[in-house]
C-alpha positions as semicolon CSV with decimal commas, in nm:
position;residue;x (nm);y (nm);z (nm)
1;M;-2,035;3,619;12,730
2;T;-1,653;3,598;12,532
3;D;-1,360;3,652;12,773
4;T;-1,176;3,993;12,604
5;N;-0,891;3,944;12,793
6;K;-0,785;3,556;12,675
7;S;-0,500;3,638;12,397
8;G;-0,511;3,447;12,066
9;P;-0,181;3,142;12,044
10;T;0,109;3,230;12,019
11;P;0,428;3,154;11,832
12;A;0,513;2,870;12,072
13;D;0,196;2,741;12,086
14;W;0,192;2,697;11,702
15;K;0,545;2,547;11,731
16;A;0,455;2,276;11,976
17;L;0,144;2,194;11,735
18;A;0,326;2,156;11,474
19;D;0,626;1,973;11,644
20;K;0,302;1,728;11,762
21;E;0,193;1,652;11,425
22;V;0,518;1,606;11,240
23;K;0,676;1,386;11,546
24;G;0,971;1,629;11,578
25;R;1,079;1,624;11,279
26;D;1,259;1,971;11,133
27;L;1,075;2,149;10,883
28;T;1,352;2,398;10,803
29;W;1,514;2,379;10,470
30;E;1,844;2,566;10,353
31;T;1,824;2,783;10,047
32;P;2,125;2,771;9,743
33;E;2,184;3,137;9,954
34;G;2,250;2,962;10,298
35;F;1,922;3,078;10,422
36;A;1,740;2,835;10,653
37;I;1,403;2,863;10,546
38;K;1,143;2,798;10,898
39;P;0,796;2,674;10,797
40;L;0,620;2,959;10,982
41;Y;0,742;3,353;10,956
42;T;0,542;3,617;11,184
43;A;0,595;3,999;11,224
44;E;0,880;3,964;11,450
45;D;1,061;3,839;11,158
46;H;1,091;4,139;10,960
47;E;1,082;4,361;11,298
48;G;1,213;4,707;11,203
49;W;1,189;4,668;10,804
50;D;0,979;4,905;10,653
51;P;0,893;4,861;10,285
52;G;0,723;5,171;10,201
53;L;0,443;5,226;9,973
54;P;0,475;5,196;9,556
55;G;0,592;5,451;9,433
56;F;0,791;5,627;9,722
57;A;1,154;5,565;9,771
58;P;1,298;5,313;9,841
59;F;1,081;5,175;9,576
60;T;1,089;4,872;9,742
61;R;0,679;4,776;9,672
62;G;0,725;4,938;9,287
63;V;0,857;5,251;9,093
64;K;0,503;5,328;9,000
65;A;0,251;5,434;9,236
66;S;-0,027;5,226;9,008
67;M;0,213;4,956;8,883
68;Y;-0,047;4,723;8,661
69;A;-0,343;4,862;8,775
70;G;-0,275;5,157;8,560
71;R;-0,107;4,950;8,305
72;P;0,037;4,585;8,278
73;W;0,388;4,498;8,223
74;T;0,490;4,504;7,858
75;I;0,525;4,123;7,702
76;R;0,867;4,082;7,505
77;Q;0,964;3,802;7,328
78;Y;1,343;3,726;7,295
79;A;1,378;3,591;6,978
80;G;1,594;3,580;6,655
81;F;1,552;3,304;6,347
82;S;1,879;3,246;6,164
83;T;1,786;3,549;5,875
84;A;1,692;3,871;5,914
85;E;1,412;3,778;5,667
86;E;1,292;3,503;5,925
87;S;1,305;3,709;6,233
88;N;1,128;3,978;6,102
89;A;0,807;3,774;5,956
90;F;0,814;3,602;6,338
91;Y;0,839;3,943;6,478
92;R;0,529;4,063;6,278
93;R;0,324;3,734;6,353
94;N;0,419;3,789;6,742
95;L;0,295;4,158;6,697
96;A;-0,037;4,104;6,508
97;A;-0,112;3,826;6,829
98;G;-0,049;4,069;7,114
99;Q;0,323;4,107;7,170
100;K;0,408;4,450;7,271
101;G;0,777;4,515;7,230
102;L;1,069;4,344;7,060
103;S;1,359;4,187;7,197
104;V;1,597;4,082;6,967
105;A;1,854;3,784;6,994
106;F;2,141;3,781;6,763
107;D;2,383;3,525;6,673
108;L;2,704;3,416;6,823
109;A;2,907;3,566;6,516
110;T;2,732;3,905;6,572
111;H;2,806;3,891;6,931
112;R;3,183;3,859;6,893
113;G;3,220;4,078;6,606
114;Y;3,251;3,867;6,327
115;D;3,130;3,883;5,978
116;S;2,943;3,587;5,806
117;D;3,234;3,511;5,598
118;H;3,483;3,489;5,865
119;P;3,663;3,131;5,880
120;R;3,637;3,093;6,250
121;V;3,252;3,123;6,243
122;V;3,176;2,843;5,976
123;G;2,945;2,654;6,252
124;D;2,804;2,972;6,434
125;V;2,661;3,183;6,164
126;G;2,255;3,174;6,211
127;K;2,232;2,929;6,513
128;A;2,103;3,065;6,859
129;G;1,991;3,436;6,701
130;V;1,950;3,632;6,399
131;A;2,290;3,682;6,151
132;I;2,351;4,088;6,095
133;D;2,624;4,211;5,915
134;T;2,529;4,505;5,762
135;V;2,256;4,765;5,788
136;A;2,093;4,595;5,494
137;D;2,046;4,330;5,754
138;M;1,914;4,538;6,012
139;E;1,671;4,736;5,771
140;I;1,511;4,396;5,682
141;L;1,484;4,262;6,042
142;F;1,243;4,544;6,118
143;D;1,106;4,613;5,757
144;Q;0,741;4,748;5,807
145;I;0,801;4,763;6,180
146;P;0,711;5,147;6,292
147;L;1,037;5,216;6,456
148;D;0,906;5,533;6,587
149;T;0,649;5,352;6,814
150;M;0,795;5,014;6,859
151;S;1,016;4,951;7,161
152;V;1,349;4,749;7,077
153;S;1,522;4,573;7,320
154;M;1,844;4,423;7,202
155;T;2,046;4,182;7,391
156;M;2,400;4,307;7,274
157;N;2,735;4,337;7,469
158;G;3,022;4,260;7,254
159;A;2,950;4,428;6,909
160;V;2,705;4,684;7,094
161;I;2,904;4,934;6,893
162;P;2,806;4,825;6,543
163;V;2,488;4,679;6,610
164;L;2,358;5,024;6,764
165;A;2,514;5,198;6,469
166;F;2,336;4,989;6,243
167;Y;2,010;5,034;6,413
168;I;2,054;5,420;6,426
169;V;2,117;5,431;6,041
170;A;1,845;5,184;5,961
171;A;1,603;5,427;6,141
172;E;1,704;5,711;5,981
173;R;1,686;5,492;5,602
174;S;1,318;5,451;5,708
175;G;1,247;5,850;5,784
176;V;1,299;5,770;6,188
177;S;1,517;6,007;6,388
178;Q;1,757;5,940;6,640
179;D;1,535;6,088;6,881
180;Q;1,201;5,922;6,814
181;L;1,385;5,566;6,897
182;S;1,274;5,409;7,213
183;G;1,393;5,055;7,375
184;T;1,696;4,897;7,545
185;I;2,068;4,820;7,449
186;Q;2,230;4,548;7,690
187;N;2,552;4,734;7,681
188;D;2,672;4,553;8,024
189;I;2,984;4,421;7,957
190;L;3,151;4,334;8,294
191;K;2,874;4,043;8,341
192;E;3,037;3,925;8,004
193;F;3,411;3,868;8,200
194;M;3,192;3,680;8,471
195;V;2,964;3,434;8,340
196;R;2,865;3,487;7,925
197;N;3,206;3,573;7,760
198;T;3,058;3,734;7,447
199;Y;3,326;3,985;7,506
200;I;3,571;4,130;7,245
201;Y;3,790;4,382;7,418
202;P;3,969;4,376;7,733
203;P;3,776;4,497;8,033
204;E;3,931;4,882;8,040
205;P;3,827;4,963;7,670
206;S;3,504;4,808;7,677
207;M;3,392;5,038;7,949
208;R;3,512;5,345;7,760
209;I;3,272;5,192;7,471
210;I;3,006;5,188;7,776
211;S;3,055;5,571;7,888
212;D;3,071;5,673;7,476
213;I;2,702;5,486;7,447
214;I;2,583;5,656;7,767
215;G;2,716;5,985;7,670
216;Y;2,592;5,987;7,290
217;T;2,257;5,856;7,383
218;S;2,198;6,085;7,660
219;A;2,244;6,397;7,350
220;N;2,059;6,229;7,101
221;M;1,833;5,941;7,201
222;P;1,648;6,077;7,529
223;K;1,381;5,749;7,480
224;F;1,648;5,495;7,445
225;N;1,761;5,340;7,753
226;S;2,145;5,310;7,738
227;I;2,246;5,014;7,916
228;S;2,065;4,709;8,069
229;I;2,242;4,612;8,361
230;S;2,180;4,200;8,367
231;G;2,198;3,959;8,642
232;Y;1,993;3,739;8,430
233;H;2,315;3,546;8,282
234;M;2,493;3,523;8,649
235;H;2,139;3,361;8,719
236;E;2,203;3,118;8,475
237;A;2,543;3,015;8,523
238;G;2,417;2,945;8,879
239;A;2,438;3,242;9,085
240;T;2,266;3,250;9,404
241;A;1,983;3,526;9,436
242;V;2,233;3,687;9,668
243;Q;2,525;3,711;9,423
244;E;2,270;3,794;9,135
245;L;2,171;4,099;9,348
246;A;2,526;4,262;9,454
247;F;2,717;4,206;9,188
248;T;2,434;4,358;8,962
249;I;2,395;4,620;9,173
250;A;2,767;4,669;9,179
251;D;2,797;4,644;8,818
252;G;2,555;4,927;8,780
253;K;2,719;5,153;9,017
254;E;3,039;5,123;8,830
255;Y;2,879;5,217;8,505
256;A;2,750;5,543;8,649
257;T;3,056;5,607;8,868
258;R;3,257;5,578;8,503
259;A;3,010;5,804;8,293
260;M;3,027;6,038;8,579
261;A;3,395;6,048;8,559
262;T;3,389;6,185;8,188
263;G;3,181;6,472;8,297
264;L;2,794;6,323;8,292
265;D;2,555;6,467;8,522
266;I;2,425;6,175;8,673
267;D;2,054;6,284;8,660
268;A;2,122;6,335;8,276
269;F;2,151;5,954;8,227
270;A;2,051;5,750;8,519
271;G;1,692;5,779;8,444
272;R;1,775;5,569;8,108
273;L;1,937;5,301;8,305
274;S;1,763;4,949;8,335
275;F;1,808;4,627;8,448
276;F;1,737;4,264;8,362
277;F;1,673;3,959;8,610
278;G;1,665;3,572;8,581
279;I;1,365;3,456;8,739
280;G;1,386;3,089;8,843
281;M;1,192;2,812;9,037
282;N;1,213;2,924;9,418
283;F;0,914;3,157;9,378
284;F;0,920;3,350;9,692
285;M;1,317;3,408;9,667
286;E;1,240;3,522;9,331
287;I;0,980;3,800;9,419
288;A;1,185;3,927;9,727
289;K;1,524;3,946;9,493
290;L;1,314;4,210;9,258
291;R;1,203;4,401;9,577
292;A;1,535;4,416;9,721
293;A;1,708;4,529;9,410
294;R;1,512;4,827;9,386
295;T;1,585;4,917;9,762
296;L;1,962;4,846;9,701
297;W;1,985;5,081;9,365
298;Y;1,786;5,342;9,555
299;E;2,068;5,319;9,805
300;V;2,360;5,318;9,550
301;M;2,211;5,631;9,335
302;D;2,104;5,830;9,592
303;G;2,485;5,779;9,783
304;L;2,636;5,900;9,428
305;G;2,440;6,213;9,470
306;A;2,108;6,184;9,248
307;K;1,925;6,413;9,336
308;S;1,600;6,328;9,075
309;E;1,402;6,039;9,219
310;R;1,333;5,917;8,854
311;S;1,720;5,855;8,890
312;K;1,709;5,625;9,171
313;M;1,428;5,441;9,036
314;L;1,509;5,049;8,901
315;R;1,321;4,958;8,618
316;T;1,388;4,605;8,515
317;H;1,302;4,371;8,276
318;C;1,290;4,005;8,348
319;Q;1,311;3,634;8,158
320;T;1,212;3,339;8,304
321;S;1,508;3,087;8,379
322;G;1,655;2,875;8,070
323;V;1,838;2,647;8,305
324;S;1,548;2,546;8,482
325;L;1,403;2,429;8,157
326;Q;1,468;2,058;8,084
327;E;1,481;1,809;7,774
328;Q;1,312;1,516;7,958
329;D;0,963;1,549;8,015
330;P;0,985;1,912;7,795
331;Y;0,576;1,954;7,858
332;N;0,674;2,000;8,256
333;N;0,883;2,343;8,127
334;V;0,526;2,501;8,068
335;M;0,428;2,494;8,439
336;R;0,824;2,612;8,500
337;T;0,778;2,881;8,276
338;T;0,424;3,007;8,450
339;I;0,528;2,989;8,793
340;E;0,873;3,204;8,709
341;A;0,630;3,436;8,513
342;M;0,425;3,485;8,778
343;A;0,732;3,589;9,022
344;A;0,847;3,817;8,822
345;T;0,498;3,985;8,783
346;L;0,450;3,954;9,154
347;G;0,814;4,095;9,235
348;G;0,689;4,412;9,003
349;T;0,892;4,354;8,668
350;Q;0,838;4,647;8,390
351;S;0,864;4,359;8,110
352;L;0,904;3,993;8,104
353;H;0,975;3,725;7,833
354;T;0,854;3,373;7,918
355;N;1,076;3,096;7,763
356;A;0,967;2,825;7,546
357;L;0,873;2,467;7,660
358;D;1,165;2,324;7,377
359;E;1,452;2,625;7,456
360;A;1,631;2,312;7,670
361;I;1,691;2,144;7,316
362;A;1,671;2,421;7,017
363;L;1,518;2,749;6,907
364;P;1,170;2,770;6,983
365;T;0,871;2,662;6,691
366;D;0,566;2,901;6,636
367;F;0,414;2,619;6,859
368;S;0,612;2,658;7,156
369;A;0,660;3,056;7,129
370;R;0,254;3,084;7,127
371;I;0,256;2,873;7,431
372;A;0,512;3,087;7,585
373;R;0,371;3,440;7,514
374;N;-0,006;3,357;7,587
375;T;0,125;3,236;7,933
376;Q;0,166;3,639;7,989
377;L;-0,151;3,717;7,810
378;V;-0,355;3,487;8,046
379;L;-0,179;3,595;8,333
380;Q;-0,295;3,971;8,235
381;E;-0,624;3,910;8,104
382;E;-0,768;3,619;8,311
383;T;-0,601;3,616;8,697
384;G;-0,651;3,958;8,858
385;I;-0,267;4,003;8,932
386;T;-0,280;4,318;8,742
387;N;-0,568;4,455;8,948
388;V;-0,363;4,533;9,268
389;V;-0,051;4,676;9,358
390;D;0,214;4,482;9,519
391;P;-0,072;4,200;9,622
392;L;0,226;4,014;9,824
393;G;0,347;4,314;10,027
394;G;0,299;4,284;10,391
395;S;0,360;3,912;10,364
396;H;0,579;3,814;10,664
397;Y;0,775;3,591;10,445
398;I;0,828;3,803;10,182
399;E;0,915;4,088;10,398
400;A;1,140;3,901;10,644
401;L;1,325;3,734;10,289
402;T;1,308;4,099;10,112
403;S;1,508;4,214;10,411
404;K;1,757;3,949;10,450
405;L;1,840;3,966;10,081
406;V;1,913;4,347;10,130
407;E;2,108;4,272;10,430
408;E;2,350;3,996;10,253
409;A;2,381;4,163;9,938
410;R;2,508;4,477;10,106
411;E;2,775;4,292;10,258
412;L;2,882;4,129;9,914
413;M;2,884;4,491;9,786
414;A;3,120;4,618;10,033
415;K;3,351;4,339;9,956
416;V;3,370;4,501;9,595
417;D;3,418;4,826;9,710
418;E;3,686;4,736;9,911
419;A;3,832;4,594;9,631
420;G;3,796;4,936;9,418
421;G;3,468;4,860;9,261
422;M;3,328;4,601;9,021
423;T;3,621;4,624;8,732
424;A;3,874;4,540;8,944
425;Y;3,676;4,275;9,104
426;V;3,597;4,128;8,834
427;G;3,984;4,174;8,749
428;T;4,071;3,938;9,070
429;G;3,871;3,648;8,910
430;A;3,688;3,662;9,249
431;P;3,313;3,710;9,108
432;K;3,338;3,441;8,828
433;A;3,523;3,201;9,109
434;E;3,213;3,243;9,324
435;I;2,968;3,191;9,088
436;E;3,116;2,862;8,941
437;R;3,145;2,720;9,302
438;A;2,763;2,773;9,345
439;A;2,699;2,603;9,040
440;A;2,880;2,334;9,097
441;E;2,718;2,321;9,442
442;K;2,355;2,368;9,265
443;Q;2,460;2,078;9,019
444;T;2,570;1,831;9,334
445;M;2,219;1,902;9,498
446;V;2,052;1,784;9,167
447;D;2,286;1,484;9,089
448;Q;2,176;1,337;9,431
449;G;1,813;1,412;9,395
450;K;1,855;1,647;9,721
451;T;1,705;1,888;9,478
452;V;1,366;1,775;9,309
453;I;1,350;1,816;8,947
454;V;1,020;1,654;8,818
455;G;1,089;1,435;8,516
456;V;1,456;1,436;8,531
457;N;1,586;1,263;8,887
458;K;1,224;1,211;9,008
459;Y;0,936;1,077;8,822
460;R;1,117;1,007;8,546
461;K;0,902;0,840;8,240
462;D;1,026;0,540;8,096
463;K;1,043;0,636;7,733
464;E;1,046;1,023;7,669
465;D;0,756;1,148;7,411
466;P;0,944;1,287;7,077
467;I;0,895;1,664;7,039
468;D;0,956;1,860;6,666
469;T;1,207;2,089;6,719
470;L;1,327;2,388;6,510
471;D;1,629;2,271;6,261
472;I;1,879;2,579;6,137
473;D;2,027;2,483;5,805
474;N;2,384;2,696;5,920
475;A;2,528;2,637;5,586
476;A;2,245;2,768;5,381
477;V;2,262;3,100;5,626
478;R;2,574;3,155;5,579
479;K;2,583;3,127;5,219
480;G;2,267;3,385;5,211
481;Q;2,493;3,609;5,421
482;I;2,801;3,619;5,255
483;K;2,607;3,672;4,907
484;R;2,466;4,011;5,071
485;L;2,786;4,094;5,210
486;A;2,940;4,096;4,898
487;A;2,664;4,263;4,724
488;V;2,701;4,521;4,985
489;R;3,068;4,573;4,987
490;A;3,052;4,590;4,569
491;G;2,775;4,850;4,582
492;R;2,924;5,138;4,860
493;D;3,172;5,434;4,792
494;E;3,462;5,209;4,914
495;A;3,700;5,512;4,939
496;A;3,436;5,733;5,175
497;C;3,396;5,383;5,380
498;Q;3,782;5,329;5,410
499;A;3,819;5,686;5,539
500;A;3,512;5,695;5,795
501;L;3,661;5,304;5,948
502;K;4,011;5,482;5,964
503;A;3,848;5,767;6,155
504;L;3,713;5,523;6,392
505;T;4,071;5,348;6,452
506;E;4,194;5,744;6,521
507;G;3,909;5,808;6,734
508;S;3,956;5,483;6,932
509;A;4,309;5,591;7,014
510;S;4,169;5,911;7,093
511;D;3,906;6,052;7,347
512;A;3,691;6,096;7,047
513;N;3,316;5,918;7,080
514;V;3,341;5,569;6,915
515;L;2,968;5,541;6,859
516;Q;2,963;5,857;6,674
517;L;3,207;5,764;6,451
518;A;3,094;5,430;6,401
519;V;2,727;5,553;6,326
520;E;2,918;5,749;6,039
521;A;3,082;5,428;5,902
522;A;2,767;5,238;5,918
523;R;2,609;5,517;5,683
524;H;2,904;5,446;5,475
525;D;2,804;5,054;5,457
526;A;3,085;4,953;5,689
527;T;3,035;4,580;5,807
528;L;2,994;4,486;6,114
529;G;3,308;4,313;6,127
530;E;3,513;4,568;5,975
531;I;3,358;4,825;6,270
532;S;3,460;4,606;6,507
533;S;3,831;4,538;6,381
534;A;3,880;4,895;6,325
535;M;3,857;4,936;6,710
536;E;4,012;4,632;6,786
537;E;4,337;4,773;6,629
538;V;4,348;5,010;6,904
539;F;4,212;4,800;7,212
540;G;4,302;4,426;7,109
541;R;4,113;4,102;7,179
542;H;4,037;3,925;7,506
543;D;4,100;3,579;7,586
544;A;4,030;3,374;7,857
545;T;4,095;2,999;7,972
546;P;3,839;2,848;8,227
547;K;3,975;2,811;8,565
548;P;3,699;2,564;8,714
549;V;3,662;2,529;9,074
550;S;3,753;2,189;9,270
551;G;3,644;2,008;9,601
552;V;3,292;2,093;9,546
553;Y;3,159;1,748;9,424
554;K;3,445;1,566;9,654
555;S;3,312;1,712;9,936
556;A;2,924;1,655;9,857
557;Y;2,996;1,282;9,750
558;E;3,206;1,185;10,032
559;F;3,002;0,869;10,160
560;D;2,813;0,822;9,868
561;Q;2,833;0,428;9,724
562;R;2,822;0,541;9,350
563;W;3,064;0,801;9,376
564;A;3,327;0,555;9,571
565;Q;3,251;0,343;9,241
566;V;3,354;0,538;8,991
567;T;3,661;0,673;9,160
568;D;3,773;0,331;9,223
569;G;3,723;0,295;8,847
570;V;3,950;0,603;8,772
571;E;4,192;0,479;8,980
572;A;4,173;0,149;8,852
573;V;4,234;0,285;8,470
574;S;4,504;0,500;8,640
575;R;4,696;0,191;8,716
576;R;4,673;0,063;8,354
577;L;4,759;0,355;8,186
578;G;5,011;0,436;8,434
579;R;4,890;0,779;8,486
580;K;4,542;0,960;8,541
581;P;4,295;0,897;8,213
582;R;4,292;1,274;8,047
583;I;3,975;1,451;7,948
584;M;4,003;1,768;7,745
585;V;3,702;1,962;7,792
586;A;3,665;2,173;7,447
587;K;3,454;2,454;7,359
588;M;3,449;2,524;6,989
589;G;3,264;2,818;6,841
590;Q;3,185;3,124;6,950
591;D;2,950;3,012;7,201
592;G;3,061;3,142;7,566
593;H;2,835;2,992;7,811
594;D;3,045;2,769;8,023
595;R;2,869;2,684;8,283
596;G;2,786;2,271;8,214
597;A;3,176;2,290;8,091
598;N;3,305;2,417;8,422
599;V;3,092;2,204;8,623
600;I;3,198;1,879;8,417
601;A;3,567;2,017;8,482
602;S;3,518;2,059;8,826
603;A;3,354;1,718;8,882
604;F;3,580;1,486;8,681
605;S;3,873;1,655;8,854
606;D;3,748;1,593;9,175
607;M;3,687;1,213;9,064
608;G;4,058;1,146;8,962
609;F;4,062;1,241;8,590
610;E;4,331;1,486;8,473
611;V;4,101;1,738;8,327
612;I;4,243;1,979;8,033
613;S;4,039;2,297;8,027
614;G;4,058;2,441;7,656
615;P;4,038;2,797;7,585
616;L;3,711;2,947;7,484
617;F;3,617;2,972;7,085
618;Q;3,827;2,696;7,001
619;T;3,804;2,583;6,637
620;P;3,779;2,198;6,570
621;E;4,157;2,257;6,417
622;E;4,292;2,422;6,730
623;A;4,088;2,153;6,956
624;C;4,239;1,923;6,808
625;K;4,584;2,061;6,776
626;M;4,568;2,062;7,213
627;A;4,404;1,755;7,187
628;L;4,736;1,595;7,049
629;E;4,973;1,810;7,219
630;K;4,842;1,719;7,567
631;D;4,787;1,307;7,452
632;V;4,439;1,315;7,593
633;D;4,211;0,982;7,573
634;I;3,907;1,169;7,563
635;V;3,773;1,469;7,429
636;G;3,450;1,624;7,569
637;A;3,303;1,889;7,357
638;S;3,031;2,110;7,497
639;S;2,780;2,271;7,281
640;L;2,494;2,505;7,390
641;A;2,477;2,703;7,057
642;A;2,359;2,425;6,826
643;G;2,714;2,414;6,641
644;H;2,743;2,073;6,749
645;K;2,645;1,938;6,410
646;T;2,906;2,111;6,214
647;L;3,214;2,161;6,494
648;I;3,205;1,775;6,644
649;P;3,199;1,592;6,340
650;E;3,493;1,823;6,191
651;L;3,706;1,779;6,498
652;I;3,614;1,393;6,479
653;N;3,772;1,393;6,111
654;K;4,070;1,588;6,187
655;L;4,177;1,338;6,481
656;K;4,135;1,099;6,228
657;D;4,370;1,269;5,982
658;A;4,618;1,304;6,229
659;G;4,658;0,933;6,306
660;R;4,452;0,961;6,646
661;P;4,098;0,763;6,613
662;D;4,173;0,631;6,935
663;I;4,115;0,958;7,087
664;K;3,710;0,934;7,196
665;V;3,515;1,197;7,167
666;T;3,148;1,297;7,336
667;A;2,930;1,569;7,335
668;G;2,715;1,739;7,589
669;G;2,492;2,005;7,609
670;V;2,189;2,131;7,477
671;I;2,141;1,862;7,185
672;P;1,820;1,785;7,008
673;P;1,756;1,392;7,078
674;Q;1,667;1,385;6,690
675;D;2,055;1,457;6,656
676;Y;2,164;1,164;6,836
677;D;2,168;0,943;6,568
678;F;2,372;1,174;6,332
679;L;2,642;1,219;6,565
680;R;2,640;0,881;6,649
681;E;2,718;0,752;6,282
682;A;2,966;1,056;6,278
683;G;3,169;0,897;6,518
684;V;3,054;1,067;6,890
685;Q;3,076;0,810;7,176
686;G;2,895;0,938;7,429
687;I;2,624;1,193;7,428
688;Y;2,517;1,341;7,763
689;G;2,186;1,583;7,745
690;P;2,079;1,884;7,974
691;G;1,940;1,691;8,319
692;S;2,229;1,401;8,250
693;N;2,393;1,294;8,649
694;V;2,769;1,372;8,603
695;V;2,829;1,122;8,800
696;E;2,685;0,847;8,569
697;C;2,863;1,037;8,293
698;A;3,202;0,994;8,410
699;A;3,080;0,589;8,483
700;D;3,027;0,612;8,107
701;I;3,334;0,751;8,016
702;L;3,543;0,469;8,238
703;T;3,348;0,190;8,014
704;L;3,478;0,421;7,706
705;L;3,795;0,358;7,835
706;G;3,755;-0,005;7,908
707;H;3,680;-0,042;8,266
708;N;3,366;-0,231;8,321
709;M;3,159;-0,006;8,554
710;P;2,859;-0,175;8,719
711;P;2,524;0,019;8,593
712;L;2,305;0,279;8,776
713;D;2,064;0,016;8,919
714;S;2,298;-0,235;9,023
715;A;2,497;0,040;9,230
716;M;2,171;0,158;9,378
717;E;2,079;-0,212;9,498
718;E;2,398;-0,231;9,631
719;A;2,403;0,101;9,820
720;A;2,044;0,008;9,971
721;E;2,179;-0,342;10,113
């Protein structure tokens, strides 16, 4: 007989057994969020937490009762390839191969509101996305793609007015009315001031633009999502899951509040708001993050007075992490993307983009893009993930993480509310500084090997295998765009176009809807740069200089032998020069991604260098002038958007022309290995790609300055002794 009164093992019994097995070693680990993760979770760890059921408030377990059991997530691939013609061909190939929606990546000249013939964007045209200058470009981009049935997502914030106007007019010219258009425009400017920096106008007029777009689309485009509130770019900039959650939801709250202030009924527009999150390698944390986001958004919208349940549902697109991709041993990126894609789907995303294995180096090839897309097809068709709604619901660990994320994000959101909302909080610089500190802390963990990245700081190959990458002929793309711009300008009714642009400027100074006026200007073939400039006359252009955090590296490396060697080297160079060695961290071109530049500036400052952070968006001429004025020893040029072959050689030549060839130039960021020889021949004296150890970069810089540093292997041997 069985003794039915005997109870099973308790958590205390488990702990005693586990301690015996690992001889008392502590099995907890700490996440970047500061969460102490235990090796075992039970019901006690989420006592009082009720996630509810899918399809019911607060939608923690999903916004649909059936979720993927009724219809799987939409497969999107975010892509743009230099010209509208090449991008269109790529889209059509992908749609034929199983992709269900389009997601457009624009080049940085377009993002920043410049036509391709503008002198500031010589190295940016067609790099990191498709160049769009006119409605004609947009027509080519969507040629033979039925816009009345195809959902289109466009990642655009700074130049959101002309890009959306071009999309509307291009559809009109193909016979598709505005009310038939479906998809999403990102239109999330607050996060640009925190992390991505592809803004044009200052915060207040930028917020006015968002309200105008929400108002226009609510009245004319009922199937179109007027904004995609993005945590992705915060994630990529180094934010913790708590920061990404709190700041993204707070951004959404601010947009909704501003729209309501214009007289819009919250339930008239809230159902068309959507979100965009990044998915990283902490598998269970990312699943819990999406569940927590739905809970938090429900609470925010309920608090703002929304009555419709649809208004309270957080719908989201997700993208696997770009920052988790590595240049070294890049086929490991396939596994990373697969794991992140699984987290997104198990967390309940509505649509998904999977990054290609080579995107740490360049734009994806057809080969790598196919693997990325097929990753989603395999998950949908072969794994059974789509057959069960929220399959991890009820997991003690998942529910405990979800509850903890909700609690921590609420506290951070309360700080935002106390500051007067997200626009005011962004104005203080606090969220940007908090994210930059988190990024620096994460990088120290990688550099020290405490956070393992396979093939980078552990299990490194002796020699990297070559990999084919896509190379864009920037000069040829720009030449073609300039030719089309000239043709459009020559063929339009110039008087009607200028009248429409004048009306837009006057409307910007009043309370007119700027999107409505821009659509009219687009119908008369005004260019993207002209529409942007018409508003800039009233709104002005926003500029910023990075202010990196300090102290993170110094604290993390306090007892590190290699750190001590490098700081001693900096002191030796300082004695020789009679001052600290000066390094200028330069961001040239229209690439605003400054995570890497800020990490370098923070670390080098902690090591004793005098660091001059150049303003964003410099031309080579401006960078040269600043380097001369500050009398720097080295310029470290940061490149993440493929402008390195144009901008960095030009900087070197200008320094030579100014009689200062002694100022050394180094390059860091996303630079394909096959470009290294080109850059070295151009005069670049140090190249540091993704995965480079920051302390070793500093040791190399000291060598360039004439101080002999022991190599890393020797330093490790000394530390071991």
